[in-house]
mmCIF file of C-alpha atoms in Angstrom:
data_model
loop_
_atom_site.group_PDB
_atom_site.id
_atom_site.type_symbol
_atom_site.label_atom_id
_atom_site.label_comp_id
_atom_site.label_asym_id
_atom_site.label_seq_id
_atom_site.Cartn_x
_atom_site.Cartn_y
_atom_site.Cartn_z
ATOM 1 C CA MET R 23 -18.315 28.553 35.566
ATOM 2 C CA ALA R 24 -16.528 25.221 35.494
ATOM 3 C CA ARG R 25 -14.889 24.290 32.238
ATOM 4 C CA THR R 26 -15.248 20.668 31.260
ATOM 5 C CA ARG R 27 -12.196 18.976 29.909
ATOM 6 C CA PRO R 28 -12.750 17.374 26.495
ATOM 7 C CA ILE R 29 -12.643 13.578 26.603
ATOM 8 C CA MET R 30 -10.802 13.185 23.311
ATOM 9 C CA PRO R 31 -7.960 15.473 22.239
ATOM 10 C CA ALA R 32 -8.717 18.010 19.526
ATOM 11 C CA TRP R 33 -6.519 16.316 16.897
ATOM 12 C CA PHE R 34 -8.684 13.198 17.149
ATOM 13 C CA HIS R 35 -11.771 15.126 16.094
ATOM 14 C CA ARG R 36 -9.858 16.901 13.340
ATOM 15 C CA LEU R 37 -8.705 13.534 12.023
ATOM 16 C CA GLY R 38 -12.300 12.333 11.933
ATOM 17 C CA SER R 39 -13.664 15.195 9.828
ATOM 18 C CA PRO R 40 -12.841 15.306 6.098
ATOM 19 C CA LYS R 41 -11.788 18.948 6.165
ATOM 20 C CA GLY R 42 -9.748 18.464 9.346
ATOM 21 C CA PHE R 43 -8.014 15.411 7.910
ATOM 22 C CA TYR R 44 -7.216 17.245 4.688
ATOM 23 C CA SER R 45 -5.639 20.287 6.334
ATOM 24 C CA MET R 46 -3.884 18.217 9.004
ATOM 25 C CA THR R 47 -2.159 15.862 6.540
ATOM 26 C CA THR R 48 -0.971 18.549 4.081
ATOM 27 C CA PRO R 49 2.318 19.220 5.959
ATOM 28 C CA TRP R 50 2.941 15.471 6.412
ATOM 29 C CA LEU R 51 3.163 14.737 2.682
ATOM 30 C CA PRO R 52 6.658 16.091 1.841
ATOM 31 C CA TRP R 53 8.155 14.329 4.879
ATOM 32 C CA LEU R 54 6.547 10.991 4.037
ATOM 33 C CA ALA R 55 7.587 11.342 0.394
ATOM 34 C CA ALA R 56 11.186 12.170 1.322
ATOM 35 C CA ALA R 57 11.388 9.332 3.864
ATOM 36 C CA SER R 58 9.994 6.760 1.404
ATOM 37 C CA LEU R 59 12.307 7.915 -1.376
ATOM 38 C CA VAL R 60 15.465 7.836 0.759
ATOM 39 C CA LEU R 61 14.640 4.502 2.450
ATOM 40 C CA LEU R 62 13.514 2.719 -0.730
ATOM 41 C CA ILE R 63 16.419 3.898 -2.904
ATOM 42 C CA GLY R 64 18.953 3.359 -0.102
ATOM 43 C CA GLY R 65 17.552 -0.065 0.762
ATOM 44 C CA ALA R 66 17.404 -1.177 -2.876
ATOM 45 C CA VAL R 67 21.006 -0.134 -3.607
ATOM 46 C CA TRP R 68 22.151 -1.831 -0.400
ATOM 47 C CA GLY R 69 20.208 -5.010 -1.131
ATOM 48 C CA LEU R 70 21.116 -5.221 -4.817
ATOM 49 C CA GLY R 71 24.783 -4.336 -4.649
ATOM 50 C CA PHE R 72 26.154 -4.557 -1.133
ATOM 51 C CA ALA R 73 24.348 -7.314 0.761
ATOM 52 C CA PRO R 74 26.086 -10.685 0.353
ATOM 53 C CA ALA R 75 24.540 -13.257 -1.976
ATOM 54 C CA ASP R 76 22.768 -16.206 -0.374
ATOM 55 C CA ALA R 77 24.919 -19.316 -0.017
ATOM 56 C CA LYS R 78 22.249 -21.596 -1.531
ATOM 57 C CA GLN R 79 20.142 -19.310 -3.714
ATOM 58 C CA GLY R 80 22.821 -17.001 -5.057
ATOM 59 C CA ASN R 81 21.770 -13.611 -6.334
ATOM 60 C CA SER R 82 18.083 -14.443 -6.887
ATOM 61 C CA PHE R 83 17.856 -14.011 -3.115
ATOM 62 C CA ARG R 84 18.060 -10.231 -3.642
ATOM 63 C CA ILE R 85 14.385 -10.310 -4.643
ATOM 64 C CA ILE R 86 13.653 -10.750 -0.907
ATOM 65 C CA TYR R 87 14.174 -7.000 -0.428
ATOM 66 C CA ILE R 88 10.961 -6.234 -2.296
ATOM 67 C CA HIS R 89 9.121 -9.538 -1.950
ATOM 68 C CA VAL R 90 8.978 -9.645 1.858
ATOM 69 C CA PRO R 91 8.187 -5.911 2.437
ATOM 70 C CA SER R 92 5.397 -5.932 -0.167
ATOM 71 C CA ALA R 93 3.884 -9.121 1.287
ATOM 72 C CA PHE R 94 4.187 -7.594 4.785
ATOM 73 C CA LEU R 95 2.315 -4.472 3.754
ATOM 74 C CA ALA R 96 -0.230 -6.433 1.697
ATOM 75 C CA LEU R 97 -1.207 -8.215 4.923
ATOM 76 C CA ALA R 98 -0.956 -5.194 7.233
ATOM 77 C CA GLY R 99 -2.959 -3.229 4.667
ATOM 78 C CA TYR R 100 -5.746 -5.768 4.873
ATOM 79 C CA TYR R 101 -6.050 -5.078 8.605
ATOM 80 C CA VAL R 102 -6.186 -1.348 7.859
ATOM 81 C CA MET R 103 -8.987 -1.920 5.348
ATOM 82 C CA ALA R 104 -10.989 -4.335 7.527
ATOM 83 C CA VAL R 105 -10.637 -2.231 10.697
ATOM 84 C CA ALA R 106 -11.661 0.925 8.806
ATOM 85 C CA GLY R 107 -14.673 -0.976 7.449
ATOM 86 C CA ALA R 108 -15.630 -2.192 10.940
ATOM 87 C CA ILE R 109 -15.376 1.335 12.381
ATOM 88 C CA GLY R 110 -17.572 2.573 9.545
ATOM 89 C CA LEU R 111 -20.199 -0.093 10.205
ATOM 90 C CA ILE R 112 -20.246 0.346 13.991
ATOM 91 C CA TRP R 113 -19.624 4.048 14.661
ATOM 92 C CA ARG R 114 -20.490 5.484 11.239
ATOM 93 C CA MET R 115 -17.464 7.766 11.273
ATOM 94 C CA LYS R 116 -17.497 9.711 8.054
ATOM 95 C CA LEU R 117 -13.903 9.077 7.106
ATOM 96 C CA SER R 118 -13.712 5.360 7.873
ATOM 97 C CA PHE R 119 -15.392 4.156 4.663
ATOM 98 C CA VAL R 120 -13.213 6.634 2.753
ATOM 99 C CA ALA R 121 -10.113 5.081 4.356
ATOM 100 C CA MET R 122 -11.372 1.571 3.575
ATOM 101 C CA LYS R 123 -11.910 2.475 -0.093
ATOM 102 C CA ALA R 124 -8.476 4.124 -0.214
ATOM 103 C CA ALA R 125 -6.773 1.021 1.222
ATOM 104 C CA ALA R 126 -8.203 -1.411 -1.363
ATOM 105 C CA PRO R 127 -6.265 -0.550 -4.568
ATOM 106 C CA LEU R 128 -3.108 0.010 -2.508
ATOM 107 C CA GLY R 129 -3.392 -3.430 -0.922
ATOM 108 C CA ALA R 130 -4.196 -5.043 -4.256
ATOM 109 C CA ALA R 131 -1.103 -3.477 -5.853
ATOM 110 C CA LEU R 132 1.166 -4.637 -3.006
ATOM 111 C CA THR R 133 -0.289 -8.165 -3.168
ATOM 112 C CA LEU R 134 0.344 -8.177 -6.923
ATOM 113 C CA ILE R 135 3.966 -7.091 -6.341
ATOM 114 C CA SER R 136 4.507 -9.906 -3.837
ATOM 115 C CA LEU R 137 2.937 -12.475 -6.199
ATOM 116 C CA VAL R 138 4.918 -11.343 -9.264
ATOM 117 C CA THR R 139 8.253 -11.033 -7.431
ATOM 118 C CA GLY R 140 7.548 -14.389 -5.774
ATOM 119 C CA ALA R 141 7.035 -15.995 -9.185
ATOM 120 C CA LEU R 142 10.228 -14.404 -10.523
ATOM 121 C CA TRP R 143 12.081 -15.658 -7.451
ATOM 122 C CA GLY R 144 10.505 -19.104 -7.717
ATOM 123 C CA LYS R 145 11.744 -19.794 -11.263
ATOM 124 C CA PRO R 146 15.504 -19.789 -10.539
ATOM 125 C CA THR R 147 15.027 -21.229 -7.017
ATOM 126 C CA TRP R 148 12.318 -23.905 -7.352
ATOM 127 C CA GLY R 149 12.389 -24.285 -11.133
ATOM 128 C CA THR R 150 8.830 -23.057 -11.553
ATOM 129 C CA TYR R 151 7.033 -19.714 -11.589
ATOM 130 C CA TRP R 152 3.939 -20.973 -9.852
ATOM 131 C CA VAL R 153 2.810 -23.786 -7.571
ATOM 132 C CA TRP R 154 -0.656 -24.148 -6.097
ATOM 133 C CA ASP R 155 0.630 -24.442 -2.560
ATOM 134 C CA ALA R 156 -1.028 -23.066 0.572
ATOM 135 C CA ARG R 157 0.963 -19.838 0.967
ATOM 136 C CA ILE R 158 0.755 -18.773 -2.665
ATOM 137 C CA THR R 159 -2.899 -19.757 -3.088
ATOM 138 C CA SER R 160 -3.951 -17.907 0.068
ATOM 139 C CA MET R 161 -2.062 -14.814 -1.164
ATOM 140 C CA LEU R 162 -3.981 -15.099 -4.445
ATOM 141 C CA VAL R 163 -7.217 -15.229 -2.411
ATOM 142 C CA LEU R 164 -6.060 -12.039 -0.646
ATOM 143 C CA PHE R 165 -5.604 -10.395 -4.054
ATOM 144 C CA PHE R 166 -9.153 -11.371 -5.065
ATOM 145 C CA LEU R 167 -10.547 -10.078 -1.747
ATOM 146 C CA TYR R 168 -8.957 -6.693 -2.457
ATOM 147 C CA LEU R 169 -10.370 -6.777 -6.009
ATOM 148 C CA GLY R 170 -13.795 -7.660 -4.559
ATOM 149 C CA VAL R 171 -13.763 -4.597 -2.314
ATOM 150 C CA ILE R 172 -12.772 -2.424 -5.294
ATOM 151 C CA ALA R 173 -15.478 -3.988 -7.486
ATOM 152 C CA LEU R 174 -18.199 -3.409 -4.888
ATOM 153 C CA HIS R 175 -17.409 0.311 -4.936
ATOM 154 C CA TYR R 176 -18.012 0.331 -8.686
ATOM 155 C CA ALA R 177 -21.188 -1.764 -8.360
ATOM 156 C CA TYR R 178 -23.059 0.759 -6.207
ATOM 157 C CA THR R 179 -23.765 4.337 -7.191
ATOM 158 C CA ASN R 180 -24.653 5.106 -3.571
ATOM 159 C CA GLY R 181 -21.409 5.593 -1.630
ATOM 160 C CA GLU R 182 -22.930 4.616 1.718
ATOM 161 C CA ALA R 183 -24.387 1.338 0.412
ATOM 162 C CA ALA R 184 -21.087 0.535 -1.337
ATOM 163 C CA GLY R 185 -19.220 1.197 1.905
ATOM 164 C CA LYS R 186 -21.446 -1.158 3.902
ATOM 165 C CA ALA R 187 -21.236 -3.990 1.369
ATOM 166 C CA ALA R 188 -17.460 -3.608 0.966
ATOM 167 C CA ALA R 189 -16.964 -3.507 4.752
ATOM 168 C CA VAL R 190 -18.866 -6.770 5.190
ATOM 169 C CA LEU R 191 -16.753 -8.442 2.490
ATOM 170 C CA ALA R 192 -13.553 -7.062 4.033
ATOM 171 C CA LEU R 193 -14.518 -8.377 7.478
ATOM 172 C CA VAL R 194 -15.475 -11.840 6.199
ATOM 173 C CA GLY R 195 -12.177 -11.981 4.294
ATOM 174 C CA THR R 196 -10.220 -11.422 7.518
ATOM 175 C CA ALA R 197 -10.526 -15.201 8.029
ATOM 176 C CA ASN R 198 -7.925 -15.580 5.259
ATOM 177 C CA ILE R 199 -5.216 -13.654 7.156
ATOM 178 C CA PRO R 200 -4.302 -16.273 9.809
ATOM 179 C CA ILE R 201 -4.379 -18.901 7.036
ATOM 180 C CA ILE R 202 -1.720 -16.937 5.125
ATOM 181 C CA TYR R 203 0.438 -16.523 8.220
ATOM 182 C CA LYS R 204 0.240 -20.168 9.279
ATOM 183 C CA SER R 205 0.215 -21.721 5.800
ATOM 184 C CA VAL R 206 3.968 -22.341 5.838
ATOM 185 C CA ASP R 207 3.642 -24.211 9.150
ATOM 186 C CA TRP R 208 0.362 -26.073 8.617
ATOM 187 C CA TRP R 209 1.001 -27.518 5.180
ATOM 188 C CA TYR R 210 3.967 -29.029 3.448
ATOM 189 C CA THR R 211 5.023 -26.339 1.016
ATOM 190 C CA LEU R 212 7.817 -25.210 -1.231
ATOM 191 C CA HIS R 213 7.663 -21.756 0.312
ATOM 192 C CA GLN R 214 10.306 -21.164 2.944
ATOM 193 C CA PRO R 215 9.168 -20.379 6.528
ATOM 194 C CA ALA R 216 8.869 -16.794 7.705
ATOM 195 C CA THR R 217 12.192 -14.949 7.763
ATOM 196 C CA ILE R 218 11.123 -12.521 10.450
ATOM 197 C CA LYS R 219 9.218 -13.592 13.527
ATOM 198 C CA LEU R 220 8.297 -11.192 16.295
ATOM 199 C CA THR R 221 9.038 -13.758 18.986
ATOM 200 C CA GLU R 222 12.402 -14.988 17.744
ATOM 201 C CA ALA R 223 15.700 -13.613 16.591
ATOM 202 C CA PRO R 224 15.910 -13.342 12.789
ATOM 203 C CA SER R 225 17.334 -16.366 11.025
ATOM 204 C CA MET R 226 19.293 -14.110 8.660
ATOM 205 C CA HIS R 227 22.757 -12.702 9.025
ATOM 206 C CA PRO R 228 22.708 -8.998 10.028
ATOM 207 C CA SER R 229 24.410 -7.994 6.758
ATOM 208 C CA MET R 230 21.389 -9.389 4.897
ATOM 209 C CA PHE R 231 18.830 -8.451 7.526
ATOM 210 C CA GLN R 232 19.617 -4.741 7.905
ATOM 211 C CA PRO R 233 18.803 -3.757 4.300
ATOM 212 C CA LEU R 234 15.570 -5.749 4.628
ATOM 213 C CA LEU R 235 14.580 -3.651 7.649
ATOM 214 C CA VAL R 236 15.351 -0.479 5.684
ATOM 215 C CA MET R 237 13.137 -1.672 2.815
ATOM 216 C CA ILE R 238 10.295 -2.607 5.189
ATOM 217 C CA ALA R 239 10.483 0.866 6.752
ATOM 218 C CA GLY R 240 10.471 2.375 3.249
ATOM 219 C CA PHE R 241 7.407 0.360 2.226
ATOM 220 C CA TYR R 242 5.646 1.436 5.438
ATOM 221 C CA CYS R 243 6.318 5.117 4.664
ATOM 222 C CA LEU R 244 5.178 4.706 1.074
ATOM 223 C CA TYR R 245 2.062 2.868 2.259
ATOM 224 C CA ALA R 246 1.181 5.743 4.599
ATOM 225 C CA LEU R 247 1.871 8.302 1.870
ATOM 226 C CA VAL R 248 -0.289 6.597 -0.775
ATOM 227 C CA LEU R 249 -3.077 5.840 1.709
ATOM 228 C CA ILE R 250 -3.234 9.524 2.705
ATOM 229 C CA LEU R 251 -3.080 10.647 -0.950
ATOM 230 C CA ASN R 252 -5.926 8.251 -1.840
ATOM 231 C CA ILE R 253 -8.020 9.474 1.105
ATOM 232 C CA ARG R 254 -7.405 13.119 0.156
ATOM 233 C CA ALA R 255 -8.443 12.555 -3.461
ATOM 234 C CA GLU R 256 -11.581 10.739 -2.304
ATOM 235 C CA ILE R 257 -12.374 13.591 0.121
ATOM 236 C CA LEU R 258 -12.114 16.103 -2.732
ATOM 237 C CA HIS R 259 -14.495 13.944 -4.750
ATOM 238 C CA ARG R 260 -17.065 13.385 -1.978
ATOM 239 C CA GLU R 261 -16.955 16.946 -0.609
ATOM 240 C CA ARG R 262 -16.940 18.659 -4.005
ATOM 241 C CA GLY R 263 -20.171 20.456 -3.075
ATOM 242 C CA SER R 264 -18.737 21.984 0.109
ATOM 243 C CA HIS R 265 -17.538 25.518 0.262
ATOM 244 C CA TRP R 266 -14.038 24.709 1.521
ATOM 245 C CA VAL R 267 -13.272 22.336 -1.384
ATOM 246 C CA VAL R 268 -14.451 24.852 -3.991
ATOM 247 C CA GLU R 269 -12.351 27.552 -2.301
ATOM 248 C CA LEU R 270 -9.349 25.212 -2.214
ATOM 249 C CA ALA R 271 -9.698 24.467 -5.925
ATOM 250 C CA ARG R 272 -9.885 28.181 -6.790
ATOM 251 C CA SER R 273 -7.088 29.385 -4.525
ATOM 252 C CA ARG R 274 -4.294 26.830 -4.501
ATOM 253 C CA ARG R 275 -2.703 25.207 -7.499
ATOM 254 C CA SER R 276 -0.501 22.758 -5.640
ATOM 255 C CA MET L 30 30.324 -3.566 3.632
ATOM 256 C CA SER L 31 31.609 -3.560 0.084
ATOM 257 C CA PHE L 32 30.282 -3.881 -3.449
ATOM 258 C CA GLN L 33 29.657 -7.586 -4.023
ATOM 259 C CA PHE L 34 30.405 -7.729 -7.740
ATOM 260 C CA ASP L 35 33.733 -7.665 -9.589
ATOM 261 C CA SER L 36 32.447 -5.666 -12.546
ATOM 262 C CA LEU L 37 29.364 -3.845 -13.761
ATOM 263 C CA THR L 38 28.718 -6.743 -16.148
ATOM 264 C CA ALA L 39 28.704 -9.138 -13.210
ATOM 265 C CA PHE L 40 26.282 -6.780 -11.476
ATOM 266 C CA TYR L 41 23.930 -6.881 -14.484
ATOM 267 C CA THR L 42 24.052 -10.622 -15.030
ATOM 268 C CA MET L 43 24.074 -11.575 -11.309
ATOM 269 C CA GLY L 44 25.415 -15.026 -12.083
ATOM 270 C CA GLY L 45 22.520 -15.832 -14.400
ATOM 271 C CA HIS L 46 19.840 -14.527 -12.056
ATOM 272 C CA GLY L 47 19.995 -11.007 -13.505
ATOM 273 C CA PRO L 48 16.797 -11.117 -15.601
ATOM 274 C CA PHE L 49 14.717 -12.344 -12.638
ATOM 275 C CA VAL L 50 16.146 -9.852 -10.167
ATOM 276 C CA TRP L 51 16.015 -6.819 -12.475
ATOM 277 C CA LEU L 52 12.539 -7.642 -13.778
ATOM 278 C CA SER L 53 11.292 -7.897 -10.175
ATOM 279 C CA TYR L 54 12.687 -4.487 -9.280
ATOM 280 C CA LEU L 55 11.468 -2.904 -12.528
ATOM 281 C CA PHE L 56 7.936 -4.239 -12.075
ATOM 282 C CA THR L 57 7.882 -3.045 -8.453
ATOM 283 C CA LEU L 58 9.121 0.401 -9.471
ATOM 284 C CA MET L 59 6.397 0.732 -12.107
ATOM 285 C CA VAL L 60 3.628 -0.281 -9.695
ATOM 286 C CA LEU L 61 4.905 2.059 -6.951
ATOM 287 C CA VAL L 62 5.135 5.016 -9.357
ATOM 288 C CA TRP L 63 1.579 4.290 -10.525
ATOM 289 C CA LEU L 64 0.400 4.119 -6.881
ATOM 290 C CA VAL L 65 1.767 7.583 -6.110
ATOM 291 C CA ALA L 66 0.833 9.179 -9.436
ATOM 292 C CA SER L 67 -2.777 8.038 -9.697
ATOM 293 C CA PRO L 68 -4.209 9.850 -6.605
ATOM 294 C CA LEU L 69 -2.174 12.967 -7.481
ATOM 295 C CA LEU L 70 -3.568 13.026 -11.026
ATOM 296 C CA ARG L 71 -7.088 12.325 -9.762
ATOM 297 C CA ALA L 72 -6.891 15.194 -7.247
ATOM 298 C CA ARG L 73 -5.574 17.529 -9.938
ATOM 299 C CA ARG L 74 -8.436 16.564 -12.267
ATOM 300 C CA LEU L 75 -11.013 17.154 -9.531
ATOM 301 C CA ARG L 76 -9.510 20.532 -8.583
ATOM 302 C CA ALA L 77 -9.347 21.678 -12.182
ATOM 303 C CA ALA L 78 -12.991 20.732 -12.741
ATOM 304 C CA LEU L 79 -14.043 22.610 -9.590
ATOM 305 C CA ALA L 80 -11.961 25.676 -10.446
ATOM 306 C CA ARG L 81 -13.606 25.887 -13.888
ATOM 307 C CA ARG L 82 -17.060 25.968 -12.313
ATOM 308 C CA ARG L 83 -18.888 29.319 -12.356
ATOM 309 C CA PRO L 84 -18.802 31.123 -9.012
ATOM 310 C CA GLY L 85 -22.152 30.777 -7.283
ATOM 311 C CA ALA L 86 -23.149 27.745 -9.309
ATOM 312 C CA GLY L 87 -23.847 26.041 -6.005
ATOM 313 C CA HIS L 88 -24.090 22.289 -5.790
ATOM 314 C CA HIS L 89 -24.773 21.728 -9.439
ATOM 315 C CA ARG L 90 -22.563 18.994 -10.851
ATOM 316 C CA SER L 91 -21.070 19.594 -14.221
ATOM 317 C CA ALA L 92 -20.222 16.784 -16.606
ATOM 318 C CA GLU L 93 -16.450 16.921 -16.141
ATOM 319 C CA GLU L 94 -16.708 16.459 -12.383
ATOM 320 C CA LYS L 95 -18.358 13.107 -12.853
ATOM 321 C CA GLU L 96 -15.655 10.540 -12.615
ATOM 322 C CA SER L 97 -15.606 7.009 -11.462
#
């Protein structure tokens, strides 16, 4: 009898099922937590104490080490949320709406960090906490899009209907992303142009740039950790009637 | 690579920018701690509610499992 080779590897199917995802990600958590802790603490100490101060902005420049990574992840996180929503709408994969819901509060928190640190950086640098310029306003719109996705999940008691409505909002809101990216080029603005571009060498000195890379890596690890933790909590909630979740609750205390 | 400040006081004040820099990092720290803690606490609550449930109670939902 001929054995047919599976089209997709086994881990792909495990990742798609709530139980498979839960058991597969359990060993990842301590590694992600350790990596985020080491990178974020190391990067922050490096950026706060050991990177040189900016020639023009002085020490307020050190806010860049949390402002840029959080803004980076706020934008990347929107893609995660919108793509998960699209997969849920098109292929109805069980976990995709769970991932979309998990990405919303995480993205909102990161957007809030970038807005607050931006304001605190703006005061000593521009003389004002807030200006209604293109970059800042479009980031505020991003924050409200995240809040909208969160609110829609509270508005529906039916999880499936909430998922569909939130996915549509997330996809429509994707139009805001290129506006955020290009806002510093399209409009005259107080906000400085992008520090890191994929197509060009960084405009920063390596002694300032290296700690920034460490912090970005740290924020990426923390993003992955919190996203997985949010998905796992949501799985426990949605699958609370299944045998494996009840068994898990009775057996393990971790 | 060396420490950029002459004294700990200079490190705190950061040439007048201290309050802005330290407030930024403090706010970020608080939000990040909340981000990690909230799903952990939620999962613990859900597990505790499920563990309290009578064996064989089936799919019946008790009041403490209902959470937002």
